[in-house]
Short mmCIF file of C-alpha atoms in Angstrom, two decimals:
data_model
loop_
_atom_site.label_atom_id
_atom_site.label_comp_id
_atom_site.label_asym_id
_atom_site.label_seq_id
_atom_site.Cartn_x
_atom_site.Cartn_y
_atom_site.Cartn_z
CA ALA A 1 -1.17 18.21 2.66
CA GLN A 2 0.52 15.64 0.89
CA SER A 3 0.03 14.03 -2.62
CA VAL A 4 2.11 11.42 -4.68
CA THR A 5 1.91 11.74 -8.40
CA GLN A 6 3.45 9.13 -10.15
CA LEU A 7 3.58 9.92 -13.91
CA ASP A 8 2.98 6.46 -16.09
CA SER A 9 0.28 4.18 -14.92
CA GLN A 10 2.01 1.49 -17.28
CA VAL A 11 5.37 1.00 -18.77
CA PRO A 12 6.42 -1.80 -21.02
CA VAL A 13 9.57 -2.52 -21.70
CA PHE A 14 12.21 -5.66 -22.88
CA GLU A 15 13.54 -7.62 -21.13
CA GLU A 16 17.95 -6.49 -20.20
CA ALA A 17 16.92 -2.95 -20.86
CA PRO A 18 16.32 0.01 -18.96
CA VAL A 19 13.45 1.38 -16.95
CA GLU A 20 12.63 4.57 -14.74
CA LEU A 21 9.56 4.47 -13.61
CA ARG A 22 8.86 8.15 -12.01
CA CYS A 23 7.72 9.27 -9.02
CA ASN A 24 6.73 13.02 -8.11
CA TYR A 25 5.50 14.64 -4.24
CA SER A 26 4.60 17.32 -2.44
CA SER A 27 4.32 17.78 1.33
CA SER A 28 4.62 21.21 4.09
CA VAL A 29 7.20 18.59 6.07
CA SER A 30 9.90 16.33 5.58
CA VAL A 31 8.86 13.51 4.68
CA TYR A 32 10.40 9.66 4.21
CA LEU A 33 9.76 8.29 0.71
CA PHE A 34 9.51 4.32 -0.14
CA TRP A 35 8.79 1.99 -3.43
CA TYR A 36 6.60 -0.21 -2.90
CA VAL A 37 6.61 -3.19 -5.10
CA GLN A 38 2.89 -5.78 -5.80
CA TYR A 39 3.19 -9.08 -7.49
CA PRO A 40 0.03 -10.89 -9.35
CA ASN A 41 -1.95 -11.97 -6.44
CA GLN A 42 0.14 -10.77 -3.36
CA GLY A 43 0.19 -7.65 -1.70
CA LEU A 44 3.02 -5.12 -1.66
CA GLN A 45 5.85 -5.64 -0.35
CA LEU A 46 8.54 -3.19 0.24
CA LEU A 47 10.91 -2.05 -1.91
CA LEU A 48 13.19 0.23 -0.62
CA LYS A 49 13.38 4.04 1.08
CA TYR A 50 14.32 7.56 0.97
CA LEU A 51 14.86 8.34 4.83
CA SER A 52 18.01 11.12 5.64
CA GLY A 53 20.91 10.83 4.12
CA SER A 54 22.60 9.41 1.23
CA THR A 55 20.05 10.75 -1.68
CA LEU A 56 20.34 7.58 -3.60
CA VAL A 57 19.54 4.33 -2.08
CA GLU A 58 18.83 0.97 -3.44
CA SER A 59 17.04 -2.78 -3.16
CA ILE A 60 18.64 -5.81 -2.75
CA ASN A 61 16.88 -6.75 -6.74
CA GLY A 62 19.61 -4.23 -8.45
CA PHE A 63 16.64 -1.13 -8.12
CA GLU A 64 17.87 2.59 -6.82
CA ALA A 65 16.15 5.49 -6.75
CA GLU A 66 16.98 9.30 -6.18
CA PHE A 67 15.71 11.76 -4.11
CA ASN A 68 16.37 14.74 -5.11
CA LYS A 69 14.94 18.00 -3.28
CA SER A 70 14.24 20.79 -5.50
CA GLN A 71 12.60 18.58 -8.53
CA THR A 72 10.16 17.01 -5.18
CA SER A 73 11.30 13.97 -6.57
CA PHE A 74 11.56 10.03 -6.19
CA HIS A 75 12.13 8.16 -9.32
CA LEU A 76 13.29 4.54 -8.87
CA ARG A 77 15.26 3.03 -11.85
CA LYS A 78 16.93 -0.14 -13.03
CA PRO A 79 19.64 -0.79 -15.14
CA SER A 80 18.48 -4.23 -16.74
CA VAL A 81 14.78 -5.81 -15.81
CA HIS A 82 13.77 -9.29 -15.71
CA ILE A 83 10.39 -10.99 -16.94
CA SER A 84 10.68 -11.36 -12.91
CA ASP A 85 10.51 -7.62 -12.46
CA THR A 86 6.78 -8.26 -13.59
CA ALA A 87 4.56 -6.14 -11.09
CA GLU A 88 3.42 -2.89 -9.91
CA TYR A 89 4.88 -0.44 -8.51
CA PHE A 90 3.78 1.82 -5.67
CA CYS A 91 5.83 5.24 -4.97
CA ALA A 92 4.61 6.87 -0.66
CA VAL A 93 5.53 9.46 1.15
CA SER A 94 5.11 9.58 5.21
CA GLY A 95 5.04 12.67 7.26
CA TRP A 96 3.95 14.11 10.03
CA THR A 97 1.07 16.68 9.85
CA GLY A 98 -0.11 16.64 12.91
CA GLY A 99 -0.69 12.49 12.73
CA PHE A 100 0.90 9.76 11.02
CA LYS A 101 -0.17 9.72 7.12
CA THR A 102 1.21 7.71 4.64
CA ILE A 103 -0.38 8.56 0.88
CA PHE A 104 0.08 5.49 -1.44
CA GLY A 105 0.73 6.85 -5.37
CA ALA A 106 -1.52 5.68 -8.26
CA GLY A 107 0.68 2.68 -8.94
CA THR A 108 2.62 1.90 -12.58
CA ARG A 109 2.20 -1.13 -14.23
CA LEU A 110 5.86 -2.62 -15.47
CA PHE A 111 5.37 -4.97 -17.96
CA VAL A 112 8.58 -6.80 -19.49
CA LYS A 113 8.83 -8.39 -22.48
CA ALA A 114 10.84 -10.97 -23.26
CA ASP B 1 7.03 -13.56 12.37
CA ALA B 2 4.35 -15.23 9.74
CA GLY B 3 3.39 -11.89 8.83
CA VAL B 4 0.05 -10.25 8.86
CA ILE B 5 -2.41 -13.13 8.66
CA GLN B 6 -6.35 -12.15 6.96
CA SER B 7 -8.55 -14.42 6.34
CA PRO B 8 -10.93 -15.70 4.52
CA ARG B 9 -8.09 -15.28 1.07
CA HIS B 10 -10.86 -15.33 -0.81
CA GLU B 11 -15.18 -13.96 -0.28
CA VAL B 12 -17.38 -14.72 -2.67
CA THR B 13 -21.38 -14.08 -1.30
CA GLU B 14 -25.06 -12.75 -2.57
CA MET B 15 -26.16 -9.29 -2.58
CA GLY B 16 -27.23 -8.07 0.85
CA GLN B 17 -25.44 -10.72 2.99
CA GLU B 18 -22.94 -9.84 5.80
CA VAL B 19 -19.34 -10.11 4.92
CA THR B 20 -16.99 -10.22 7.63
CA LEU B 21 -13.45 -9.59 7.05
CA ARG B 22 -9.92 -10.32 9.27
CA CYS B 23 -6.72 -9.30 10.52
CA LYS B 24 -4.43 -10.30 12.65
CA PRO B 25 -0.98 -7.89 12.64
CA ILE B 26 2.84 -8.01 13.75
CA SER B 27 3.42 -8.85 17.24
CA GLY B 28 4.44 -5.44 18.10
CA HIS B 29 3.45 -2.92 16.20
CA ASP B 30 1.18 -0.48 16.52
CA TYR B 31 -0.94 0.74 13.88
CA LEU B 32 -3.07 -1.10 11.66
CA PHE B 33 -4.51 -0.21 8.06
CA TRP B 34 -7.49 -1.30 5.45
CA TYR B 35 -7.38 -0.47 2.03
CA ARG B 36 -9.45 -1.31 -0.97
CA GLN B 37 -7.82 -2.02 -3.98
CA THR B 38 -9.77 -1.94 -7.41
CA MET B 39 -8.98 -0.74 -10.43
CA MET B 40 -10.61 1.99 -10.63
CA ARG B 41 -9.48 3.46 -7.59
CA GLY B 42 -6.68 2.31 -7.10
CA LEU B 43 -5.49 1.46 -3.26
CA GLU B 44 -7.68 2.99 -1.29
CA LEU B 45 -7.06 4.01 2.31
CA LEU B 46 -10.60 3.13 4.45
CA ILE B 47 -9.30 3.83 8.03
CA TYR B 48 -6.01 3.49 10.35
CA PHE B 49 -5.83 2.30 14.00
CA ASN B 50 -3.31 3.11 16.63
CA ASN B 51 -2.91 1.00 19.53
CA ASN B 52 -5.83 -0.49 18.65
CA VAL B 53 -8.26 3.48 18.33
CA PRO B 54 -9.40 4.22 15.18
CA ILE B 55 -8.18 7.31 14.54
CA ASP B 56 -9.11 8.32 10.45
CA ASP B 57 -12.25 6.66 9.66
CA SER B 58 -12.49 9.03 6.77
CA GLY B 59 -11.82 6.46 3.93
CA MET B 60 -14.98 4.26 5.19
CA PRO B 61 -16.80 4.30 1.78
CA GLU B 62 -20.71 4.60 3.70
CA ASP B 63 -22.12 3.28 6.53
CA ARG B 64 -22.53 0.02 5.56
CA PHE B 65 -18.61 -0.41 6.96
CA SER B 66 -17.52 -0.05 9.61
CA ALA B 67 -14.37 -1.56 11.63
CA LYS B 68 -13.70 -2.86 15.02
CA MET B 69 -10.35 -3.66 16.89
CA PRO B 70 -10.95 -5.38 20.20
CA ASN B 71 -7.26 -5.61 20.95
CA ALA B 72 -3.72 -5.38 19.77
CA SER B 73 -3.65 -8.50 18.17
CA PHE B 74 -7.00 -8.94 15.98
CA SER B 75 -9.51 -6.20 13.34
CA THR B 76 -12.00 -6.49 11.14
CA LEU B 77 -14.05 -4.96 8.81
CA LYS B 78 -17.52 -5.67 8.00
CA ILE B 79 -20.24 -4.98 5.55
CA GLN B 80 -23.47 -5.18 5.94
CA PRO B 81 -25.39 -5.24 3.71
CA SER B 82 -22.93 -5.63 1.04
CA GLU B 83 -23.24 -4.90 -2.86
CA PRO B 84 -21.67 -5.63 -5.77
CA ARG B 85 -19.94 -2.29 -6.28
CA ASP B 86 -17.99 -3.64 -3.12
CA SER B 87 -16.36 -6.43 -4.88
CA ALA B 88 -12.71 -5.35 -4.63
CA VAL B 89 -9.13 -7.02 -2.71
CA TYR B 90 -9.47 -5.87 0.49
CA PHE B 91 -5.64 -5.31 2.04
CA CYS B 92 -4.97 -4.79 5.88
CA ALA B 93 -1.73 -3.89 6.91
CA SER B 94 0.81 -3.00 10.04
CA SER B 95 3.45 -0.89 11.60
CA LEU B 96 5.73 0.83 13.80
CA ARG B 97 4.92 3.77 15.18
CA PHE B 98 6.12 6.98 13.29
CA GLY B 99 9.33 8.57 15.28
CA GLU B 100 11.81 7.02 17.64
CA GLY B 101 14.22 5.64 15.18
CA THR B 102 11.26 3.86 12.80
CA THR B 103 9.95 5.37 9.74
CA GLY B 104 6.26 3.94 9.71
CA GLU B 105 7.08 1.42 6.40
CA GLN B 106 4.15 -0.63 6.29
CA TYR B 107 2.98 -4.54 6.31
CA PHE B 108 0.56 -6.01 4.18
CA GLY B 109 -1.28 -9.29 4.39
CA PRO B 110 -1.76 -10.96 0.58
CA GLY B 111 -5.38 -9.94 0.30
CA THR B 112 -8.86 -10.44 0.30
CA ARG B 113 -10.65 -10.93 -2.71
CA LEU B 114 -14.58 -10.19 -1.98
CA THR B 115 -16.92 -11.07 -5.00
CA VAL B 116 -20.42 -9.67 -4.36
CA THR B 117 -23.07 -11.16 -6.83
#
């Protein structure tokens, strides 16, 4: 079985401050890990993904996430946030468990204040 | 590609009426998913299809909900009869097959906001 836990439901932060959104997962099989972002009144869109290889992955808009196998974590970070980063962020895990399965976390709402 | 297309974008209906939500996945994608999102319950997977065949419908809340995928380019989610507690945003998503160099990342449509009064 697979599960995803996002430890914070809401994260308020001031503009230009660093932020970390936490994600822990559990799985009995090898997994792929994802972060999706949902802007207001839109669908989810892929932000970044970990497949294999380097444990640090980056997105085009300055976010990065590090896969930590020993801690079963995939935390999302950005060194300096912008107002436009205000959105909900979902961590997800995919694995083959006799069938295709992707599990989404409950989401973390990032609110960037001026 | 136009991405995943959903219609209508907004639907307001009265309790007891039938509601049909529509989805056109990205061409070539093998998997299609239906999700429901509410403030209280977050994002819930209702059902997913592989090559037009329903694989897992364990998330469908009750018999009032049904989903079909008559061909690779079209799917419907029907609620009959609708109830106020069905009010939510319904998302359709599609993806390539898992494996063979792909990782199953999902592409979401813009959603249908359903309000049942």
